[in-house]
């Protein structure tokens, strides 16, 4: 029997929490209308505005992946916070984001302003069940960029002096 749910089989299997912090164009009404038009109101929740520090862990705990469709950026504090919570990131290749999120290791990186590539990466993340593999890569990245390697290098330098 055909389902009356719209969307790809992937989108009907999970829920999306979208957060819009666009200060240039903060009007999310058109996005809400599009969500309703596609019959995805039960799968997509769109929040906008400031998230209090106390609420940040709840947002990240609810996420399987953090998607950052930046058009331009230099770096992303959100990617660093996602890593703190061991969450893989799907982002665009702008600024230094590809350096923070090594492609296929701690997340997926797609060209900016390419909605098809972004949608493909999100679909692939879920279809290929990449959450655990990429979360392990996030933990590897965190360890590589922690204070421990620097401390070890300085300690070795001091011993050899």
N, C-alpha and C. Protein backbone atom coordinates (compact mmCIF):
# COMPACT_ATOMS: atom_id res chain seq x y z
N UNK A 1 0.84 -1.17 0.00
CA UNK A 1 0.00 0.00 0.00
C UNK A 1 0.89 1.24 0.00
N UNK A 2 0.65 2.20 -0.90
CA UNK A 2 1.49 3.38 -0.96
C UNK A 2 1.35 4.24 0.29
N UNK A 3 2.45 4.83 0.68
CA UNK A 3 2.45 5.72 1.84
C UNK A 3 2.02 7.12 1.41
N UNK A 4 1.32 7.81 2.29
CA UNK A 4 0.98 9.20 1.98
C UNK A 4 2.06 10.15 2.48
N UNK A 5 3.14 9.61 3.04
CA UNK A 5 4.25 10.45 3.46
C UNK A 5 5.05 10.85 2.25
N UNK A 6 5.41 12.12 2.22
CA UNK A 6 6.22 12.59 1.10
C UNK A 6 7.68 12.56 1.49
N UNK A 7 8.52 12.71 0.49
CA UNK A 7 9.95 12.72 0.72
C UNK A 7 10.56 11.38 0.33
N UNK A 8 11.86 11.34 0.32
CA UNK A 8 12.55 10.10 -0.02
C UNK A 8 12.41 9.13 1.15
N UNK A 9 12.65 7.84 0.93
CA UNK A 9 12.59 6.90 2.05
C UNK A 9 13.51 7.31 3.20
N UNK A 10 14.63 7.96 2.87
CA UNK A 10 15.54 8.40 3.92
C UNK A 10 14.88 9.47 4.78
N UNK A 11 14.24 10.46 4.16
CA UNK A 11 13.67 11.55 4.96
C UNK A 11 12.49 11.10 5.78
N UNK A 12 11.84 10.02 5.42
CA UNK A 12 10.71 9.57 6.22
C UNK A 12 11.16 8.72 7.40
N UNK A 13 12.44 8.39 7.49
CA UNK A 13 12.95 7.58 8.59
C UNK A 13 13.51 8.39 9.74
N UNK A 14 13.70 9.67 9.58
CA UNK A 14 14.29 10.45 10.67
C UNK A 14 13.65 11.82 10.76
N UNK A 15 13.96 12.49 11.84
CA UNK A 15 13.45 13.84 12.04
C UNK A 15 14.60 14.83 11.90
N UNK A 16 14.26 16.02 11.46
CA UNK A 16 15.26 17.06 11.25
C UNK A 16 14.96 18.21 12.20
N UNK A 17 15.97 18.65 12.92
CA UNK A 17 15.87 19.86 13.71
C UNK A 17 16.75 20.87 13.01
N UNK A 18 16.13 21.87 12.44
CA UNK A 18 16.88 22.89 11.71
C UNK A 18 16.93 24.15 12.57
N UNK A 19 18.07 24.76 12.60
CA UNK A 19 18.25 25.98 13.38
C UNK A 19 18.76 27.06 12.45
N UNK A 20 18.08 28.18 12.42
CA UNK A 20 18.46 29.29 11.54
C UNK A 20 18.98 30.43 12.39
N UNK A 21 20.24 30.76 12.22
CA UNK A 21 20.80 31.90 12.94
C UNK A 21 21.17 33.01 11.97
N UNK A 22 20.53 33.03 10.81
CA UNK A 22 20.82 34.02 9.77
C UNK A 22 20.39 35.40 10.24
N UNK A 23 21.35 36.24 10.57
CA UNK A 23 21.01 37.58 11.03
C UNK A 23 20.74 38.52 9.88
N UNK A 24 21.19 38.17 8.68
CA UNK A 24 20.95 39.00 7.50
C UNK A 24 19.51 38.80 7.02
N UNK A 25 19.05 37.56 7.02
CA UNK A 25 17.70 37.25 6.55
C UNK A 25 17.04 36.32 7.56
N UNK A 26 16.62 36.86 8.72
CA UNK A 26 16.11 36.00 9.78
C UNK A 26 14.68 35.51 9.58
N UNK A 27 14.01 35.91 8.51
CA UNK A 27 12.62 35.52 8.29
C UNK A 27 12.54 34.05 7.89
N UNK A 28 12.01 33.23 8.78
CA UNK A 28 11.92 31.80 8.49
C UNK A 28 10.54 31.38 8.00
N UNK A 29 9.61 32.33 7.89
CA UNK A 29 8.26 32.00 7.43
C UNK A 29 8.25 31.28 6.08
N UNK A 30 9.04 31.72 5.09
CA UNK A 30 9.04 30.99 3.82
C UNK A 30 9.52 29.54 3.96
N UNK A 31 10.46 29.32 4.87
CA UNK A 31 10.96 27.96 5.10
C UNK A 31 9.88 27.09 5.75
N UNK A 32 9.18 27.67 6.72
CA UNK A 32 8.09 26.93 7.36
C UNK A 32 7.01 26.58 6.33
N UNK A 33 6.70 27.52 5.44
CA UNK A 33 5.68 27.27 4.41
C UNK A 33 6.13 26.14 3.48
N UNK A 34 7.41 26.13 3.13
CA UNK A 34 7.94 25.08 2.26
C UNK A 34 7.86 23.71 2.95
N UNK A 35 8.16 23.68 4.22
CA UNK A 35 8.08 22.43 4.99
C UNK A 35 6.64 21.91 4.98
N UNK A 36 5.68 22.81 5.21
CA UNK A 36 4.26 22.41 5.19
C UNK A 36 3.84 21.94 3.79
N UNK A 37 4.27 22.69 2.77
CA UNK A 37 3.91 22.37 1.39
C UNK A 37 4.36 20.96 1.00
N UNK A 38 5.48 20.54 1.53
CA UNK A 38 6.01 19.22 1.20
C UNK A 38 5.53 18.14 2.17
N UNK A 39 4.64 18.52 3.08
CA UNK A 39 4.09 17.53 4.01
C UNK A 39 5.10 16.98 4.99
N UNK A 40 6.07 17.81 5.38
CA UNK A 40 7.14 17.35 6.26
C UNK A 40 7.07 17.95 7.66
N UNK A 41 5.93 18.49 8.03
CA UNK A 41 5.81 19.15 9.34
C UNK A 41 6.10 18.21 10.51
N UNK A 42 5.83 16.93 10.34
CA UNK A 42 6.11 15.96 11.41
C UNK A 42 7.59 15.57 11.46
N UNK A 43 8.30 15.74 10.35
CA UNK A 43 9.70 15.34 10.30
C UNK A 43 10.67 16.50 10.53
N UNK A 44 10.23 17.72 10.31
CA UNK A 44 11.14 18.86 10.37
C UNK A 44 10.65 19.86 11.42
N UNK A 45 11.55 20.21 12.31
CA UNK A 45 11.28 21.27 13.29
C UNK A 45 12.28 22.37 13.00
N UNK A 46 11.80 23.57 12.81
CA UNK A 46 12.66 24.71 12.48
C UNK A 46 12.63 25.70 13.63
N UNK A 47 13.77 25.92 14.23
CA UNK A 47 13.91 26.90 15.31
C UNK A 47 14.75 28.05 14.79
N UNK A 48 14.53 29.21 15.37
CA UNK A 48 15.33 30.38 15.00
C UNK A 48 15.56 31.22 16.24
N UNK A 49 16.65 31.95 16.22
CA UNK A 49 16.94 32.85 17.33
C UNK A 49 18.10 32.35 18.17
N UNK A 50 18.28 33.00 19.29
CA UNK A 50 19.38 32.73 20.19
C UNK A 50 19.14 31.43 20.96
N UNK A 51 20.17 30.63 21.10
CA UNK A 51 20.11 29.43 21.93
C UNK A 51 20.93 29.70 23.18
N UNK A 52 20.29 29.64 24.32
CA UNK A 52 20.98 29.88 25.59
C UNK A 52 22.03 28.79 25.81
N UNK A 53 23.12 29.16 26.47
CA UNK A 53 24.20 28.21 26.74
C UNK A 53 23.68 26.93 27.39
N UNK A 54 22.73 27.07 28.31
CA UNK A 54 22.20 25.90 29.02
C UNK A 54 21.46 24.94 28.08
N UNK A 55 20.97 25.45 26.95
CA UNK A 55 20.21 24.62 26.01
C UNK A 55 21.08 23.97 24.93
N UNK A 56 22.32 24.41 24.79
CA UNK A 56 23.20 23.90 23.74
C UNK A 56 23.36 22.38 23.81
N UNK A 57 23.64 21.80 24.98
CA UNK A 57 23.80 20.34 25.02
C UNK A 57 22.56 19.58 24.52
N UNK A 58 21.38 20.10 24.80
CA UNK A 58 20.15 19.44 24.36
C UNK A 58 20.06 19.40 22.84
N UNK A 59 20.41 20.50 22.19
CA UNK A 59 20.37 20.54 20.72
C UNK A 59 21.35 19.53 20.13
N UNK A 60 22.55 19.49 20.66
CA UNK A 60 23.55 18.57 20.10
C UNK A 60 23.25 17.12 20.45
N UNK A 61 22.68 16.88 21.63
CA UNK A 61 22.30 15.51 21.99
C UNK A 61 21.23 14.97 21.04
N UNK A 62 20.39 15.85 20.53
CA UNK A 62 19.31 15.43 19.62
C UNK A 62 19.82 15.16 18.21
N UNK A 63 21.05 15.56 17.91
CA UNK A 63 21.56 15.48 16.54
C UNK A 63 22.34 14.19 16.29
N UNK A 64 22.18 13.65 15.08
CA UNK A 64 23.05 12.58 14.60
C UNK A 64 24.22 13.19 13.85
N UNK A 65 23.97 14.33 13.22
CA UNK A 65 24.96 15.02 12.41
C UNK A 65 24.62 16.51 12.43
N UNK A 66 25.64 17.34 12.31
CA UNK A 66 25.45 18.79 12.24
C UNK A 66 25.74 19.21 10.81
N UNK A 67 24.77 19.86 10.18
CA UNK A 67 24.90 20.28 8.78
C UNK A 67 25.08 21.78 8.75
N UNK A 68 26.15 22.23 8.09
CA UNK A 68 26.47 23.65 8.00
C UNK A 68 26.59 24.05 6.53
N UNK A 69 25.51 24.55 5.94
CA UNK A 69 25.54 24.91 4.51
C UNK A 69 26.03 26.34 4.28
N UNK A 70 27.23 26.64 4.75
CA UNK A 70 27.77 27.99 4.62
C UNK A 70 28.03 28.35 3.16
N UNK A 71 27.75 29.62 2.84
CA UNK A 71 28.12 30.18 1.54
C UNK A 71 29.50 30.80 1.67
N UNK A 72 29.76 31.40 2.82
CA UNK A 72 31.09 31.93 3.12
C UNK A 72 31.30 31.87 4.62
N UNK A 73 32.53 31.66 5.01
CA UNK A 73 32.91 31.61 6.42
C UNK A 73 34.43 31.53 6.47
N UNK A 74 34.99 31.91 7.58
CA UNK A 74 36.42 31.70 7.77
C UNK A 74 36.63 30.44 8.59
N UNK A 75 35.95 30.35 9.72
CA UNK A 75 35.97 29.18 10.60
C UNK A 75 34.57 29.01 11.16
N UNK A 76 34.39 28.01 12.00
CA UNK A 76 33.08 27.78 12.60
C UNK A 76 33.21 27.31 14.03
N UNK A 77 32.73 28.13 14.93
CA UNK A 77 32.66 27.71 16.32
C UNK A 77 31.67 26.57 16.50
N UNK A 78 30.64 26.53 15.65
CA UNK A 78 29.63 25.47 15.74
C UNK A 78 30.26 24.12 15.44
N UNK A 79 31.17 24.06 14.48
CA UNK A 79 31.85 22.80 14.17
C UNK A 79 32.65 22.33 15.39
N UNK A 80 33.31 23.26 16.06
CA UNK A 80 34.08 22.90 17.25
C UNK A 80 33.17 22.39 18.36
N UNK A 81 32.02 23.03 18.52
CA UNK A 81 31.07 22.57 19.54
C UNK A 81 30.53 21.19 19.16
N UNK A 82 30.24 20.99 17.88
CA UNK A 82 29.78 19.67 17.41
C UNK A 82 30.81 18.61 17.77
N UNK A 83 32.08 18.91 17.54
CA UNK A 83 33.15 17.96 17.87
C UNK A 83 33.19 17.69 19.37
N UNK A 84 32.96 18.73 20.18
CA UNK A 84 32.93 18.53 21.63
C UNK A 84 31.92 17.45 22.00
N UNK A 85 30.79 17.44 21.29
CA UNK A 85 29.73 16.47 21.56
C UNK A 85 29.87 15.21 20.68
N UNK A 86 31.03 15.02 20.05
CA UNK A 86 31.31 13.85 19.19
C UNK A 86 30.34 13.72 18.03
N UNK A 87 29.93 14.85 17.46
CA UNK A 87 28.99 14.83 16.34
C UNK A 87 29.72 15.09 15.04
N UNK A 88 29.54 14.23 14.04
CA UNK A 88 30.11 14.49 12.72
C UNK A 88 29.47 15.75 12.11
N UNK A 89 30.16 16.34 11.16
CA UNK A 89 29.70 17.57 10.53
C UNK A 89 29.67 17.38 9.01
N UNK A 90 28.59 17.83 8.41
CA UNK A 90 28.52 17.95 6.95
C UNK A 90 28.56 19.44 6.68
N UNK A 91 29.57 19.87 5.94
CA UNK A 91 29.75 21.30 5.73
C UNK A 91 30.17 21.59 4.30
N UNK A 92 30.20 22.86 3.99
CA UNK A 92 30.65 23.29 2.67
C UNK A 92 32.12 23.67 2.73
N UNK A 93 32.77 23.58 1.60
CA UNK A 93 34.21 23.86 1.50
C UNK A 93 34.44 25.36 1.35
N UNK A 94 34.29 26.06 2.45
CA UNK A 94 34.55 27.50 2.48
C UNK A 94 35.48 27.79 3.65
N UNK A 95 36.27 28.85 3.52
CA UNK A 95 37.19 29.22 4.58
C UNK A 95 38.04 28.03 5.00
N UNK A 96 38.20 27.85 6.29
CA UNK A 96 39.00 26.76 6.81
C UNK A 96 38.19 25.56 7.26
N UNK A 97 36.93 25.48 6.85
CA UNK A 97 36.07 24.41 7.34
C UNK A 97 36.54 23.02 6.92
N UNK A 98 37.07 22.89 5.71
CA UNK A 98 37.56 21.58 5.27
C UNK A 98 38.79 21.15 6.08
N UNK A 99 39.51 22.10 6.65
CA UNK A 99 40.65 21.76 7.50
C UNK A 99 40.16 21.25 8.86
N UNK A 100 39.08 21.82 9.35
CA UNK A 100 38.52 21.40 10.63
C UNK A 100 37.81 20.05 10.49
N UNK A 101 37.13 19.87 9.37
CA UNK A 101 36.31 18.68 9.13
C UNK A 101 36.92 17.89 7.97
N UNK A 102 37.90 17.05 8.23
CA UNK A 102 38.49 16.27 7.14
C UNK A 102 37.43 15.38 6.47
N UNK A 103 37.31 15.53 5.16
CA UNK A 103 36.31 14.80 4.38
C UNK A 103 36.50 13.29 4.53
N UNK A 104 35.42 12.61 4.81
CA UNK A 104 35.38 11.16 4.98
C UNK A 104 36.02 10.68 6.28
N UNK A 105 36.54 11.59 7.09
CA UNK A 105 37.13 11.20 8.37
C UNK A 105 36.25 11.63 9.54
N UNK A 106 35.94 12.93 9.60
CA UNK A 106 35.13 13.46 10.70
C UNK A 106 33.82 14.05 10.19
N UNK A 107 33.59 13.90 8.92
CA UNK A 107 32.37 14.43 8.32
C UNK A 107 32.48 14.38 6.81
N UNK A 108 31.61 15.13 6.18
CA UNK A 108 31.59 15.20 4.72
C UNK A 108 31.65 16.66 4.31
N UNK A 109 32.41 16.95 3.26
CA UNK A 109 32.58 18.32 2.78
C UNK A 109 32.10 18.38 1.34
N UNK A 110 31.26 19.37 1.05
CA UNK A 110 30.69 19.53 -0.29
C UNK A 110 30.96 20.94 -0.79
N UNK A 111 30.86 21.16 -2.09
CA UNK A 111 31.06 22.51 -2.62
C UNK A 111 29.98 23.47 -2.09
N UNK A 112 30.34 24.74 -1.91
CA UNK A 112 29.34 25.71 -1.46
C UNK A 112 28.31 25.98 -2.56
N UNK A 113 27.15 26.40 -2.14
CA UNK A 113 26.06 26.77 -3.05
C UNK A 113 25.71 25.64 -4.03
N UNK A 114 25.76 24.41 -3.53
CA UNK A 114 25.41 23.24 -4.34
C UNK A 114 24.41 22.40 -3.55
N UNK A 115 23.13 22.78 -3.59
CA UNK A 115 22.12 22.07 -2.80
C UNK A 115 22.06 20.57 -3.11
N UNK A 116 22.28 20.19 -4.36
CA UNK A 116 22.23 18.76 -4.72
C UNK A 116 23.36 18.00 -4.02
N UNK A 117 24.55 18.59 -3.98
CA UNK A 117 25.68 17.93 -3.31
C UNK A 117 25.42 17.83 -1.81
N UNK A 118 24.87 18.89 -1.23
CA UNK A 118 24.56 18.89 0.20
C UNK A 118 23.51 17.83 0.51
N UNK A 119 22.45 17.80 -0.27
CA UNK A 119 21.40 16.79 -0.07
C UNK A 119 21.96 15.38 -0.26
N UNK A 120 22.84 15.22 -1.24
CA UNK A 120 23.46 13.92 -1.47
C UNK A 120 24.30 13.48 -0.29
N UNK A 121 25.03 14.42 0.31
CA UNK A 121 25.87 14.08 1.46
C UNK A 121 25.01 13.68 2.66
N UNK A 122 23.93 14.41 2.89
CA UNK A 122 23.04 14.07 4.01
C UNK A 122 22.41 12.70 3.77
N UNK A 123 21.93 12.48 2.56
CA UNK A 123 21.32 11.19 2.23
C UNK A 123 22.33 10.06 2.40
N UNK A 124 23.53 10.28 1.90
CA UNK A 124 24.59 9.27 2.00
C UNK A 124 24.93 8.97 3.46
N UNK A 125 25.00 10.02 4.28
CA UNK A 125 25.31 9.86 5.70
C UNK A 125 24.36 8.85 6.34
N UNK A 126 23.07 9.00 6.05
CA UNK A 126 22.08 8.12 6.66
C UNK A 126 21.97 6.77 5.95
N UNK A 127 21.99 6.76 4.64
CA UNK A 127 21.87 5.49 3.91
C UNK A 127 23.04 4.56 4.21
N UNK A 128 24.23 5.13 4.29
CA UNK A 128 25.42 4.32 4.55
C UNK A 128 25.70 4.18 6.05
N UNK A 129 24.81 4.72 6.86
CA UNK A 129 24.94 4.63 8.32
C UNK A 129 26.35 5.03 8.78
N UNK A 130 26.71 6.26 8.46
CA UNK A 130 28.06 6.76 8.72
C UNK A 130 28.25 7.36 10.12
N UNK A 131 27.20 7.43 10.93
CA UNK A 131 27.28 8.14 12.21
C UNK A 131 28.43 7.64 13.09
N UNK A 132 28.52 6.34 13.32
CA UNK A 132 29.55 5.82 14.22
C UNK A 132 30.95 5.97 13.65
N UNK A 133 31.12 5.67 12.37
CA UNK A 133 32.44 5.78 11.74
C UNK A 133 32.95 7.20 11.79
N UNK A 134 32.09 8.15 11.43
CA UNK A 134 32.53 9.55 11.42
C UNK A 134 32.67 10.10 12.84
N UNK A 135 31.85 9.64 13.78
CA UNK A 135 32.02 10.07 15.18
C UNK A 135 33.36 9.59 15.72
N UNK A 136 33.78 8.40 15.32
CA UNK A 136 35.11 7.91 15.72
C UNK A 136 36.19 8.81 15.13
N UNK A 137 35.99 9.26 13.89
CA UNK A 137 36.93 10.20 13.28
C UNK A 137 36.96 11.53 14.00
N UNK A 138 35.81 11.96 14.49
CA UNK A 138 35.75 13.20 15.29
C UNK A 138 36.60 13.03 16.54
N UNK A 139 36.47 11.90 17.21
CA UNK A 139 37.26 11.68 18.43
C UNK A 139 38.76 11.66 18.11
N UNK A 140 39.13 11.09 16.97
CA UNK A 140 40.54 11.08 16.54
C UNK A 140 41.02 12.51 16.31
N UNK A 141 40.21 13.32 15.65
CA UNK A 141 40.57 14.72 15.41
C UNK A 141 40.72 15.47 16.73
N UNK A 142 39.81 15.23 17.66
CA UNK A 142 39.89 15.91 18.96
C UNK A 142 41.20 15.57 19.67
N UNK A 143 41.57 14.30 19.63
CA UNK A 143 42.81 13.89 20.29
C UNK A 143 44.03 14.49 19.59
N UNK A 144 44.02 14.51 18.27
CA UNK A 144 45.15 15.06 17.52
C UNK A 144 45.34 16.54 17.79
N UNK A 145 44.25 17.24 18.08
CA UNK A 145 44.34 18.68 18.31
C UNK A 145 44.19 19.06 19.78
N UNK A 146 44.34 18.08 20.66
CA UNK A 146 44.27 18.37 22.08
C UNK A 146 45.64 18.87 22.56
N UNK A 147 45.72 19.19 23.82
CA UNK A 147 46.98 19.67 24.38
C UNK A 147 48.00 18.54 24.51
N UNK A 148 47.56 17.30 24.55
CA UNK A 148 48.46 16.18 24.79
C UNK A 148 49.60 16.08 23.77
N UNK A 149 49.34 16.13 22.46
CA UNK A 149 50.47 16.05 21.52
C UNK A 149 51.46 17.22 21.67
N UNK A 150 50.95 18.41 21.94
CA UNK A 150 51.84 19.56 22.14
C UNK A 150 52.67 19.36 23.39
N UNK A 151 52.03 18.94 24.46
CA UNK A 151 52.74 18.68 25.71
C UNK A 151 53.82 17.62 25.50
N UNK A 152 53.46 16.53 24.82
CA UNK A 152 54.43 15.46 24.57
C UNK A 152 55.62 15.96 23.75
N UNK A 153 55.36 16.79 22.74
CA UNK A 153 56.44 17.33 21.90
C UNK A 153 57.34 18.25 22.71
N UNK A 154 56.74 19.09 23.55
CA UNK A 154 57.55 19.99 24.39
C UNK A 154 58.36 19.21 25.41
N UNK A 155 57.77 18.19 25.97
CA UNK A 155 58.49 17.36 26.93
C UNK A 155 59.68 16.67 26.26
N UNK A 156 59.49 16.16 25.07
CA UNK A 156 60.56 15.51 24.32
C UNK A 156 61.66 16.52 23.98
N UNK A 157 61.26 17.71 23.59
CA UNK A 157 62.23 18.77 23.28
C UNK A 157 63.05 19.11 24.52
N UNK A 158 62.40 19.22 25.67
CA UNK A 158 63.11 19.54 26.91
C UNK A 158 64.09 18.43 27.28
N UNK A 159 63.69 17.19 27.07
CA UNK A 159 64.59 16.07 27.39
C UNK A 159 65.81 16.05 26.48
N UNK A 160 65.63 16.45 25.23
CA UNK A 160 66.74 16.37 24.28
C UNK A 160 67.66 17.59 24.36
N UNK A 161 67.28 18.60 25.10
CA UNK A 161 68.09 19.83 25.19
C UNK A 161 69.26 19.66 26.13
